[in-house]
């Protein structure tokens, strides 16, 4: 007879169960409803197939073997009777106190207890659960908490947007720019990369012509990750002095002349 059982959120994040396919995980849940109050059920793959997967083409025998290999169930025989024990059943479920006692023989050799010496793997038949059932894992006695522990708070990062806004040459759409900036989660290293790219882009003809009307909006620049553009080094191609001279004038293309001029100041 099928019974209502508990299922905790931790079941779905169990990394060991993730090693088996979806149907095997569903079989494991279904076996809880077929097990008695001690977590035992008959080892009858065909019967489980009809009870849990009547309309599906699944290999119950292989699925049971996978669950046993991972340590979630133990298959055993007493005489000619084949049975399955769900490992650490009382840690996962709290059967009702009035639920009928098991008629399935227990395993002839007790398996080592993963929690502490002398602790029973099953709940005493006439005692209600003294602690809430938990979820399944192969770690720490096959238990994991109901929810994952919160991740450590990330290190505080300075809000660098004001520096970017001050640096960007076209100050339009500040609200949109701030939203785009927030999505990027800018670190100091990324900000330095952006600043270096802007230092080159402000010298390009596309940004200097027509009083900068072709400079992209800051939100567009951020959303497009324009700091990753390949930018020619225009600064190195701009000569600091006009190339003009008469026969009596110094050679303006001669850098030594400029150096001499600077030392005379």
Coordinates of C-alpha atoms in Angstrom, one line a residue:
X1 CA 0.0 0.0 0.0
X2 CA 1.4 3.4 -1.0
X3 CA 1.9 6.0 1.8
X4 CA 2.5 9.7 2.0
X5 CA 6.1 10.7 2.6
X6 CA 8.2 13.8 3.0
X7 CA 10.4 15.3 0.4
X8 CA 12.8 18.1 1.2
X9 CA 14.2 20.8 -1.1
X10 CA 17.7 19.5 -0.5
X11 CA 16.8 16.4 -2.6
X12 CA 16.9 18.4 -5.8
X13 CA 20.4 19.8 -5.2
X14 CA 21.9 16.5 -4.1
X15 CA 25.1 16.2 -6.2
X16 CA 25.3 12.4 -5.9
X17 CA 21.7 11.9 -7.1
X18 CA 22.6 14.1 -10.0
X19 CA 24.8 11.3 -11.3
X20 CA 21.8 9.2 -12.2
X21 CA 19.1 10.0 -14.7
X22 CA 15.8 11.7 -14.1
X23 CA 13.8 8.5 -14.0
X24 CA 16.1 6.9 -11.4
X25 CA 15.7 10.0 -9.1
X26 CA 11.9 9.7 -9.6
X27 CA 12.1 6.0 -8.8
X28 CA 13.9 6.8 -5.5
X29 CA 11.1 9.1 -4.5
X30 CA 8.5 6.6 -5.5
X31 CA 10.2 3.9 -3.4
X32 CA 9.6 6.0 -0.3
X33 CA 5.8 5.7 -0.8
X34 CA 6.1 1.9 -1.3
X35 CA 8.4 1.4 1.8
X36 CA 6.9 0.5 5.2
X37 CA 7.6 2.4 8.4
X38 CA 11.1 0.9 8.7
X39 CA 12.0 1.9 5.2
X40 CA 11.8 -1.7 3.8
X41 CA 10.1 -3.0 0.7
X42 CA 10.1 -6.1 -1.3
X43 CA 12.8 -6.3 -4.0
X44 CA 10.4 -6.9 -6.9
X45 CA 11.5 -4.8 -9.9
X46 CA 8.4 -5.8 -12.0
X47 CA 6.0 -4.8 -9.2
X48 CA 7.8 -1.5 -8.8
X49 CA 7.5 -0.9 -12.5
X50 CA 3.8 -1.4 -12.5
X51 CA 3.3 0.7 -9.3
X52 CA 5.5 3.6 -10.3
X53 CA 6.0 3.6 -14.1
X54 CA 3.0 1.8 -15.6
X55 CA 3.1 3.7 -18.8
X56 CA 6.9 4.2 -19.2
X57 CA 9.6 2.1 -20.8
X58 CA 12.2 2.1 -18.1
X59 CA 14.8 -0.4 -16.9
X60 CA 13.9 -0.7 -13.2
X61 CA 16.7 -3.3 -12.5
X62 CA 19.4 -1.0 -13.7
X63 CA 17.9 1.9 -11.8
X64 CA 17.9 0.0 -8.6
X65 CA 21.5 -1.1 -9.2
X66 CA 22.5 2.5 -9.7
X67 CA 20.8 3.6 -6.5
X68 CA 22.5 0.8 -4.6
X69 CA 25.9 1.6 -6.1
X70 CA 25.6 5.2 -4.9
X71 CA 24.6 3.9 -1.4
X72 CA 21.0 5.2 -1.2
X73 CA 19.5 1.7 -0.9
X74 CA 20.7 -1.8 0.2
X75 CA 19.4 -4.9 -1.5
X76 CA 19.5 -8.0 0.6
X77 CA 18.1 -11.6 0.9
X78 CA 16.8 -13.4 4.0
X79 CA 16.2 -17.1 3.0
X80 CA 14.4 -16.8 -0.2
X81 CA 12.9 -13.4 0.5
X82 CA 14.4 -10.5 -1.4
X83 CA 14.1 -7.0 0.2
X84 CA 15.3 -3.5 -0.1
X85 CA 16.3 -1.2 2.8
X86 CA 16.3 2.5 2.2
X87 CA 19.5 3.7 3.9
X88 CA 19.1 5.9 7.0
X89 CA 15.4 5.9 6.6
X90 CA 14.6 7.5 9.9
X91 CA 16.8 10.5 9.0
X92 CA 14.6 11.1 6.0
X93 CA 11.1 10.2 7.1
X94 CA 8.8 10.4 10.1
X95 CA 6.2 7.7 9.7
X96 CA 3.0 8.1 11.5
X97 CA 3.0 6.5 15.0
X98 CA 0.0 4.4 14.0
X99 CA 1.5 3.1 10.8
X100 CA 1.6 -0.7 10.7
X101 CA 4.8 -2.5 11.8
X102 CA 7.0 -3.9 9.1
X103 CA 6.4 -7.6 8.2
X104 CA 9.6 -7.6 6.0
X105 CA 12.6 -9.2 7.8
X106 CA 15.4 -6.8 8.5
X107 CA 18.9 -7.2 7.2
X108 CA 20.7 -10.2 8.8
X109 CA 23.9 -8.1 9.3
X110 CA 23.6 -4.6 10.5
X111 CA 25.5 -2.1 8.4
X112 CA 27.9 0.3 10.1
X113 CA 26.1 3.4 11.4
X114 CA 27.3 6.6 9.7
X115 CA 26.2 8.9 12.5
X116 CA 27.3 7.4 15.9
X117 CA 27.8 4.1 17.6
X118 CA 24.7 2.4 18.8
X119 CA 22.3 4.7 16.8
X120 CA 19.6 2.7 15.0
X121 CA 19.2 3.0 11.3
X122 CA 15.4 2.9 11.7
X123 CA 13.0 4.5 14.0
X124 CA 11.6 2.6 17.0
X125 CA 8.1 1.3 15.9
X126 CA 6.1 2.9 18.7
X127 CA 7.9 6.2 18.9
X128 CA 7.1 9.3 16.9
X129 CA 9.9 11.1 15.3
X130 CA 11.9 13.2 17.8
X131 CA 13.5 15.4 15.1
X132 CA 12.4 16.5 11.6
X133 CA 13.3 14.3 8.7
X134 CA 16.0 15.8 6.5
X135 CA 17.1 15.5 2.9
X136 CA 19.5 13.0 1.3
X137 CA 23.2 13.1 0.6
X138 CA 26.2 10.8 0.9
X139 CA 28.0 13.3 3.0
X140 CA 27.7 13.7 6.8
X141 CA 25.5 10.6 7.4
X142 CA 23.6 11.0 4.1
X143 CA 22.2 14.3 5.1
X144 CA 22.3 17.8 3.7
X145 CA 20.4 20.8 5.1
X146 CA 17.0 21.8 3.7
X147 CA 18.6 24.7 1.9
X148 CA 22.2 25.5 0.9
X149 CA 24.0 27.8 3.4
X150 CA 24.1 31.4 2.2
X151 CA 27.1 32.4 0.2
X152 CA 29.6 34.6 1.9
X153 CA 28.9 38.3 1.3
X154 CA 31.0 39.6 -1.6
X155 CA 33.7 42.0 -0.8
X156 CA 32.5 45.6 -1.1
X157 CA 33.5 47.2 -4.3
X158 CA 33.8 51.0 -4.6
X159 CA 31.1 52.5 -6.8
X160 CA 33.2 53.7 -9.7
X161 CA 30.3 55.1 -11.8
X162 CA 30.8 58.7 -10.7
X163 CA 34.5 58.5 -11.9
X164 CA 33.3 57.0 -15.2
X165 CA 30.7 59.7 -15.6
X166 CA 33.2 62.4 -15.0
X167 CA 35.6 60.9 -17.5
X168 CA 33.1 60.2 -20.3
X169 CA 33.0 63.0 -22.8
X170 CA 29.3 62.9 -23.7
X171 CA 27.1 63.3 -20.6
X172 CA 23.6 62.3 -21.8
X173 CA 21.2 59.6 -20.4
X174 CA 22.8 59.3 -17.0
X175 CA 20.0 57.1 -15.6
X176 CA 20.3 54.6 -18.4
X177 CA 24.1 54.7 -18.1
X178 CA 23.9 53.9 -14.3
X179 CA 21.6 50.9 -15.0
X180 CA 24.0 49.6 -17.7
X181 CA 26.9 50.1 -15.3
X182 CA 25.2 48.2 -12.5
X183 CA 24.7 45.1 -14.8
X184 CA 28.4 45.0 -15.5
X185 CA 29.5 44.8 -11.8
X186 CA 32.6 46.8 -12.6
X187 CA 35.8 46.1 -10.6
X188 CA 38.8 48.3 -10.3
X189 CA 40.6 46.3 -13.0
X190 CA 37.7 46.6 -15.4
X191 CA 37.5 50.3 -14.7
X192 CA 41.2 50.8 -15.5
X193 CA 40.6 49.0 -18.8
X194 CA 37.7 51.2 -19.6
X195 CA 39.6 54.4 -18.8
X196 CA 42.6 53.3 -21.0
X197 CA 40.2 52.6 -23.9
X198 CA 38.5 56.0 -23.5
X199 CA 41.9 57.8 -23.5
X200 CA 42.4 56.4 -27.0
X201 CA 38.9 56.7 -28.3
X202 CA 38.6 60.5 -27.5
X203 CA 41.4 61.0 -30.1
X204 CA 39.7 59.1 -32.9
X205 CA 38.2 61.1 -35.8
X206 CA 34.8 59.6 -35.2
X207 CA 34.8 61.2 -31.7
X208 CA 36.5 64.5 -32.5
X209 CA 34.6 65.6 -35.6
X210 CA 31.5 67.8 -35.6
X211 CA 32.0 68.8 -31.9
X212 CA 31.7 65.2 -30.8
X213 CA 28.1 64.6 -32.0
X214 CA 29.1 61.1 -33.1
X215 CA 30.3 60.0 -29.7
X216 CA 28.0 57.2 -28.5
X217 CA 25.7 57.7 -25.6
X218 CA 27.4 56.3 -22.4
X219 CA 24.7 53.6 -22.0
X220 CA 25.3 52.5 -25.6
X221 CA 29.1 52.4 -25.0
X222 CA 28.6 50.3 -21.8
X223 CA 26.0 47.9 -23.2
X224 CA 28.1 47.3 -26.3
X225 CA 31.3 46.8 -24.2
X226 CA 33.0 49.3 -26.5
X227 CA 36.1 49.3 -24.4
X228 CA 36.9 46.0 -26.1
X229 CA 37.0 47.7 -29.6
X230 CA 40.2 47.6 -31.5
X231 CA 41.3 51.3 -31.3
X232 CA 44.1 52.7 -33.5
X233 CA 46.7 54.6 -31.5
X234 CA 45.9 58.0 -33.0
X235 CA 47.9 59.8 -30.2
X236 CA 51.2 58.4 -31.5
X237 CA 50.4 59.6 -35.1
X238 CA 49.7 63.2 -34.1
X239 CA 52.8 65.3 -34.5
X240 CA 53.1 68.0 -31.8
X241 CA 54.5 70.6 -34.3
X242 CA 53.2 71.7 -37.7
X243 CA 55.5 70.6 -40.5
X244 CA 56.5 73.9 -42.0
X245 CA 59.9 75.7 -42.3
X246 CA 61.7 78.3 -44.4
X247 CA 65.3 78.2 -45.3
X248 CA 66.1 80.4 -42.3
X249 CA 63.9 78.7 -39.8
X250 CA 64.7 75.6 -37.7
X251 CA 63.5 72.2 -38.9
X252 CA 60.2 71.7 -37.1
X253 CA 60.3 68.0 -37.9
X254 CA 63.6 67.8 -35.9
X255 CA 62.7 66.7 -32.4
X256 CA 66.0 68.0 -31.0
X257 CA 64.8 71.5 -31.9
X258 CA 61.8 71.1 -29.7
X259 CA 64.0 69.7 -26.9
X260 CA 66.3 72.7 -27.1
X261 CA 63.3 75.0 -27.0
X262 CA 62.0 73.3 -23.9
X263 CA 65.3 73.6 -22.1
X264 CA 65.5 77.3 -22.8
X265 CA 62.2 78.0 -21.0

